[in-house]
Tab-separated table of C-alpha atoms and ligand atoms in Angstrom:
chain	number	residue	atom	x	y	z
A	1	MET	CA	103.838	67.082	39.329
A	2	LEU	CA	101.875	70.010	40.726
A	3	LEU	CA	104.602	72.024	42.481
A	4	GLU	CA	108.343	72.022	42.044
A	5	LEU	CA	110.977	74.044	43.866
A	6	ASP	CA	114.302	73.825	42.136
A	7	ASN	CA	117.378	74.971	44.030
A	8	VAL	CA	115.590	77.845	45.787
A	9	SER	CA	117.621	80.162	48.012
A	10	VAL	CA	116.212	82.961	50.136
A	11	ASN	CA	118.058	85.646	52.062
A	12	TYR	CA	116.969	88.039	54.769
A	13	GLY	CA	119.643	90.665	54.279
A	14	THR	CA	122.911	88.806	54.692
A	15	ILE	CA	121.308	85.841	56.441
A	16	GLU	CA	120.574	82.902	54.204
A	17	ALA	CA	117.276	81.372	55.386
A	18	LEU	CA	116.995	78.776	52.573
A	19	THR	CA	120.006	77.324	50.824
A	20	GLY	CA	119.169	75.768	47.489
A	21	ILE	CA	116.142	73.713	48.490
A	22	SER	CA	114.490	71.435	45.958
A	23	LEU	CA	111.208	69.676	46.555
A	24	THR	CA	108.194	68.430	44.680
A	25	VAL	CA	104.528	67.958	45.464
A	26	ASN	CA	102.497	65.687	43.226
A	27	GLU	CA	98.835	66.192	42.562
A	28	GLY	CA	96.714	64.547	45.269
A	29	GLU	CA	99.486	64.222	47.846
A	30	ILE	CA	99.913	65.479	51.361
A	31	VAL	CA	103.586	66.333	51.739
A	32	ALA	CA	105.004	67.205	55.157
A	33	LEU	CA	107.835	69.652	55.692
A	34	ILE	CA	109.227	69.142	59.162
A	35	GLY	CA	112.038	70.833	61.021
A	36	ALA	CA	113.020	72.656	64.183
A	37	ASN	CA	112.319	76.305	65.053
A	38	GLY	CA	113.982	78.629	62.604
A	39	ALA	CA	114.778	75.913	60.047
A	40	GLY	CA	113.077	77.971	57.323
A	41	LYS	CA	109.735	76.193	57.005
A	42	SER	CA	107.581	79.339	57.030
A	43	THR	CA	110.040	81.054	54.714
A	44	ALA	CA	109.555	78.222	52.210
A	45	LEU	CA	105.766	78.715	52.243
A	46	TRP	CA	105.990	82.522	51.979
A	47	THR	CA	108.303	82.109	49.011
A	48	ILE	CA	105.898	79.746	47.226
A	49	SER	CA	103.070	82.251	47.863
A	50	GLY	CA	105.103	85.042	46.297
A	51	LEU	CA	105.384	87.045	49.521
A	52	ILE	CA	109.169	86.688	49.513
A	53	ARG	CA	111.354	86.686	46.394
A	54	PRO	CA	113.992	83.988	46.165
A	55	ARG	CA	117.541	85.076	45.456
A	56	ARG	CA	118.080	82.048	43.275
A	57	GLY	CA	116.139	79.091	41.925
A	58	ARG	CA	112.840	78.396	40.266
A	59	ILE	CA	109.301	77.601	41.414
A	60	VAL	CA	106.933	75.906	38.980
A	61	PHE	CA	103.234	75.339	39.671
A	62	ALA	CA	101.013	73.348	37.309
A	63	GLY	CA	103.540	73.778	34.529
A	64	ARG	CA	103.953	77.545	34.979
A	65	ASP	CA	106.912	79.421	36.317
A	66	ILE	CA	105.571	81.386	39.300
A	67	THR	CA	108.956	82.458	40.711
A	68	ARG	CA	108.387	86.164	40.084
A	69	MET	CA	104.585	86.300	40.032
A	70	SER	CA	102.598	88.534	42.388
A	71	PRO	CA	100.885	86.874	45.368
A	72	SER	CA	97.430	87.658	43.952
A	73	ARG	CA	98.213	85.960	40.624
A	74	ILE	CA	99.547	82.965	42.502
A	75	VAL	CA	96.282	82.720	44.471
A	76	ALA	CA	94.323	83.023	41.238
A	77	LEU	CA	96.337	80.134	39.765
A	78	GLY	CA	95.265	77.929	42.671
A	79	ILE	CA	97.639	78.205	45.621
A	80	SER	CA	96.243	79.247	48.979
A	81	HIS	CA	98.114	79.830	52.240
A	82	VAL	CA	96.933	79.172	55.799
A	83	PRO	CA	99.445	81.233	57.777
A	84	GLU	CA	101.019	80.273	61.063
A	85	GLY	CA	99.311	81.533	64.177
A	86	ARG	CA	95.808	81.655	62.642
A	87	ARG	CA	96.097	85.215	61.420
A	88	VAL	CA	92.435	86.010	61.096
A	89	PHE	CA	91.250	89.620	60.932
A	90	ALA	CA	90.297	89.956	64.599
A	91	THR	CA	88.003	92.974	64.290
A	92	MET	CA	86.085	91.622	61.324
A	93	SER	CA	83.260	89.107	61.479
A	94	VAL	CA	83.615	85.488	60.450
A	95	GLN	CA	81.715	86.209	57.252
A	96	GLU	CA	83.896	89.241	56.415
A	97	ASN	CA	87.009	87.155	56.982
A	98	LEU	CA	85.742	84.601	54.500
A	99	GLU	CA	84.959	87.327	51.966
A	100	MET	CA	88.595	88.459	52.247
A	101	GLY	CA	89.649	85.036	51.027
A	102	ALA	CA	87.517	85.270	47.915
A	103	TYR	CA	89.990	87.310	45.809
A	104	VAL	CA	87.933	86.639	42.698
A	105	ALA	CA	84.452	88.057	42.117
A	106	LYS	CA	84.001	89.612	45.568
A	107	GLY	CA	80.379	89.752	46.630
A	108	GLY	CA	79.230	87.862	43.557
A	109	ARG	CA	77.534	84.531	43.080
A	110	LYS	CA	80.866	82.684	43.153
A	111	THR	CA	81.700	84.157	46.548
A	112	ARG	CA	78.312	83.127	47.931
A	113	GLU	CA	78.748	79.606	46.598
A	114	ALA	CA	82.260	79.370	48.000
A	115	MET	CA	81.008	80.590	51.370
A	116	GLU	CA	78.191	78.061	51.388
A	117	ARG	CA	80.719	75.321	50.726
A	118	VAL	CA	82.897	76.525	53.611
A	119	PHE	CA	79.879	76.744	55.933
A	120	GLY	CA	78.881	73.245	54.832
A	121	ARG	CA	82.260	71.971	55.942
A	122	PHE	CA	82.463	74.087	59.105
A	123	PRO	CA	78.921	74.406	60.516
A	124	ARG	CA	80.379	76.105	63.577
A	125	LEU	CA	81.455	79.017	61.401
A	126	LEU	CA	77.941	79.314	60.038
A	127	GLU	CA	76.498	79.552	63.556
A	128	ARG	CA	79.018	82.254	64.341
A	129	ARG	CA	79.136	84.086	61.066
A	130	ARG	CA	78.429	87.501	62.610
A	131	GLN	CA	80.795	87.045	65.544
A	132	LEU	CA	84.081	88.992	65.521
A	133	ALA	CA	86.874	86.640	64.556
A	134	GLY	CA	89.061	87.819	67.457
A	135	THR	CA	86.532	86.439	69.936
A	136	LEU	CA	86.512	82.909	68.471
A	137	SER	CA	88.301	80.120	70.326
A	138	GLY	CA	91.701	79.000	69.066
A	139	GLY	CA	90.270	75.984	67.287
A	140	GLU	CA	87.507	78.047	65.685
A	141	GLN	CA	90.066	80.604	64.505
A	142	GLN	CA	92.086	77.828	62.899
A	143	MET	CA	88.950	76.588	61.138
A	144	LEU	CA	88.268	80.133	59.973
A	145	ALA	CA	91.833	80.485	58.680
A	146	ILE	CA	91.412	77.226	56.756
A	147	GLY	CA	87.941	78.230	55.546
A	148	ARG	CA	89.263	81.577	54.329
A	149	ALA	CA	92.003	79.814	52.358
A	150	LEU	CA	89.398	77.519	50.805
A	151	MET	CA	87.354	80.461	49.500
A	152	SER	CA	89.591	80.746	46.428
A	153	ARG	CA	89.077	77.018	45.657
A	154	PRO	CA	92.783	76.162	45.741
A	155	LYS	CA	94.356	73.172	44.053
A	156	LEU	CA	97.246	73.408	46.495
A	157	LEU	CA	96.892	74.379	50.139
A	158	LEU	CA	99.965	75.546	52.039
A	159	MET	CA	99.409	74.997	55.755
A	160	ASP	CA	101.777	76.498	58.314
A	161	GLU	CA	101.659	74.761	61.710
A	162	PRO	CA	97.894	74.234	61.851
A	163	SER	CA	98.157	72.393	65.172
A	164	MET	CA	100.137	75.077	66.971
A	165	GLY	CA	98.787	75.906	70.426
A	166	LEU	CA	95.716	73.698	70.141
A	167	ALA	CA	94.562	71.153	72.717
A	168	PRO	CA	95.129	67.509	71.705
A	169	MET	CA	91.474	66.918	70.864
A	170	LEU	CA	91.434	69.905	68.517
A	171	VAL	CA	94.720	68.842	66.972
A	172	ARG	CA	93.073	65.549	66.050
A	173	GLU	CA	90.077	67.415	64.643
A	174	ILE	CA	92.271	69.689	62.518
A	175	PHE	CA	94.192	66.698	61.191
A	176	SER	CA	91.007	64.874	60.296
A	177	ILE	CA	89.925	68.000	58.384
A	178	ILE	CA	93.287	67.978	56.579
A	179	ARG	CA	92.779	64.335	55.630
A	180	GLU	CA	89.223	65.019	54.422
A	181	LEU	CA	90.225	68.025	52.316
A	182	ASN	CA	92.878	65.882	50.704
A	183	GLU	CA	90.461	63.027	50.039
A	184	GLN	CA	88.202	65.531	48.321
A	185	GLY	CA	90.971	66.505	45.938
A	186	THR	CA	93.057	69.249	47.538
A	187	THR	CA	96.803	68.750	47.427
A	188	ILE	CA	98.495	69.865	50.639
A	189	LEU	CA	101.974	70.998	51.631
A	190	LEU	CA	101.992	70.838	55.405
A	191	VAL	CA	104.545	72.532	57.644
A	192	GLU	CA	104.541	71.152	61.159
A	193	GLN	CA	106.593	70.962	64.308
A	194	ASN	CA	104.265	68.160	65.350
A	195	ALA	CA	106.202	65.704	63.202
A	196	HIS	CA	104.306	62.753	64.598
A	197	MET	CA	100.909	64.012	63.380
A	198	ALA	CA	102.312	65.402	60.133
A	199	LEU	CA	103.984	62.127	59.159
A	200	SER	CA	100.840	60.210	60.075
A	201	VAL	CA	98.742	62.037	57.431
A	202	ALA	CA	101.411	62.679	54.800
A	203	ARG	CA	102.435	60.420	51.947
A	204	ARG	CA	105.959	61.860	51.769
A	205	GLY	CA	108.042	64.187	53.823
A	206	TYR	CA	111.065	66.457	53.791
A	207	VAL	CA	113.270	67.363	56.738
A	208	LEU	CA	114.531	70.933	56.720
A	209	GLU	CA	117.553	71.806	58.870
A	210	THR	CA	118.943	75.350	58.936
A	211	GLY	CA	117.722	76.115	55.458
A	212	GLN	CA	118.680	72.850	53.801
A	213	ILE	CA	116.773	69.694	53.021
A	214	THR	CA	118.678	66.924	54.738
A	215	LEU	CA	116.323	63.999	54.316
A	216	THR	CA	113.326	62.999	52.240
A	217	GLY	CA	111.265	59.888	51.684
A	218	PRO	CA	107.913	58.210	52.219
A	219	ALA	CA	106.326	59.404	55.470
A	220	GLU	CA	106.420	55.994	57.147
A	221	GLU	CA	110.089	55.625	56.273
A	222	LEU	CA	110.904	59.016	57.825
A	223	ALA	CA	108.831	58.165	60.894
A	224	GLY	CA	110.979	55.046	61.320
A	225	ASN	CA	114.298	56.765	60.689
A	226	PRO	CA	116.380	56.796	63.918
A	227	ASP	CA	117.683	60.357	63.342
A	228	VAL	CA	114.162	61.675	62.720
A	229	ARG	CA	112.873	59.797	65.737
A	230	ARG	CA	115.560	61.241	67.945
A	231	ALA	CA	115.324	64.827	66.664
A	232	TYR	CA	111.608	65.253	65.948
A	233	LEU	CA	109.624	62.427	67.458
A	234	GLY	CA	111.011	62.543	70.980
A	235	ALA	CA	112.150	58.916	70.820
B	1	ATP	P1	109.285	78.253	63.265
B	1	ATP	O1	108.957	76.815	63.327
B	1	ATP	O2	109.908	78.750	64.540
B	1	ATP	O3	108.199	79.117	62.741
B	1	ATP	P2	110.544	78.165	60.646
B	1	ATP	O4	111.189	76.855	60.343
B	1	ATP	O5	109.230	78.438	60.066
B	1	ATP	O6	110.525	78.368	62.215
B	1	ATP	P3	111.352	80.668	59.498
B	1	ATP	O7	110.322	81.443	60.236
B	1	ATP	O8	111.172	80.434	58.060
B	1	ATP	O9	111.592	79.266	60.214
B	1	ATP	O10	112.766	81.377	59.750
B	1	ATP	C1	113.976	80.922	59.151
B	1	ATP	C2	115.138	81.845	59.561
B	1	ATP	O11	114.964	83.126	58.966
B	1	ATP	C3	115.219	82.094	61.063
B	1	ATP	O12	116.577	82.146	61.417
B	1	ATP	C4	114.563	83.449	61.243
B	1	ATP	O13	115.074	84.146	62.341
B	1	ATP	C5	114.913	84.152	59.944
B	1	ATP	N1	113.895	85.136	59.558
B	1	ATP	C6	112.579	84.894	59.354
B	1	ATP	N2	111.933	86.017	58.988
B	1	ATP	C7	112.866	87.000	58.960
B	1	ATP	C8	112.837	88.387	58.659
B	1	ATP	N3	111.717	89.004	58.273
B	1	ATP	N4	114.002	89.087	58.739
B	1	ATP	C9	115.151	88.466	59.110
B	1	ATP	N5	115.248	87.168	59.397
B	1	ATP	C10	114.133	86.438	59.328
């Protein structure tokens, strides 16, 4: 088991955004976390990344308790976050954005190697490496956000709504990138409102409803579940 959340609760003031959620991600898996707006999906990812402290519960990554670790230590251990809405640094170049993802050994040989790997995967970023990130297209910004997360060579990638606001063709491209990254050894926890696409790449899934996990199982089982179909697959 690579990641385990055990009974994790998160509050924003008096509002409980997550109520005792437990989930696991095994090494090599793509696990989908699906749910409606405001269900707490982003909150779950921020909490794993150490950006929000849980009120209760425990988070274990690769055998280590990371519940109270700083975000930078969590990145160094091998968790990387692709935030919702492709939050690239708009006034920095593509290359500078990638450097920001390199937490370790900035400017050194490791950073250059990591950048070459990212450019190898996303040739379009290489062509545009001096362009300001804010002037990239939506799909290119998503690739940059993914590339930046890959700079720290994560074992586990947390992806928050990578398909949001993208045209169908680009959605397919992003999902084929997700599949490829996974085939090359990256474990992925994928948050998506596009439940159809998410369940088509994932091995297992969890349904989050108002801060609680209400359903879990193999992705194809969830995709065939009448409640899931009605609520998330528009059937
Ligand atoms: P979406 O798909 O719309 O992004 P989500 O499932 O990712 O939704 P979250 O963004 O995690 O949901 O939000 C969960 C709940 O917590 C929502 O009710 C939201 O309004 C609330 N919330 C999120 N961030 C804050 C905050 N900083 N302060 C107060 N409440 C917050």
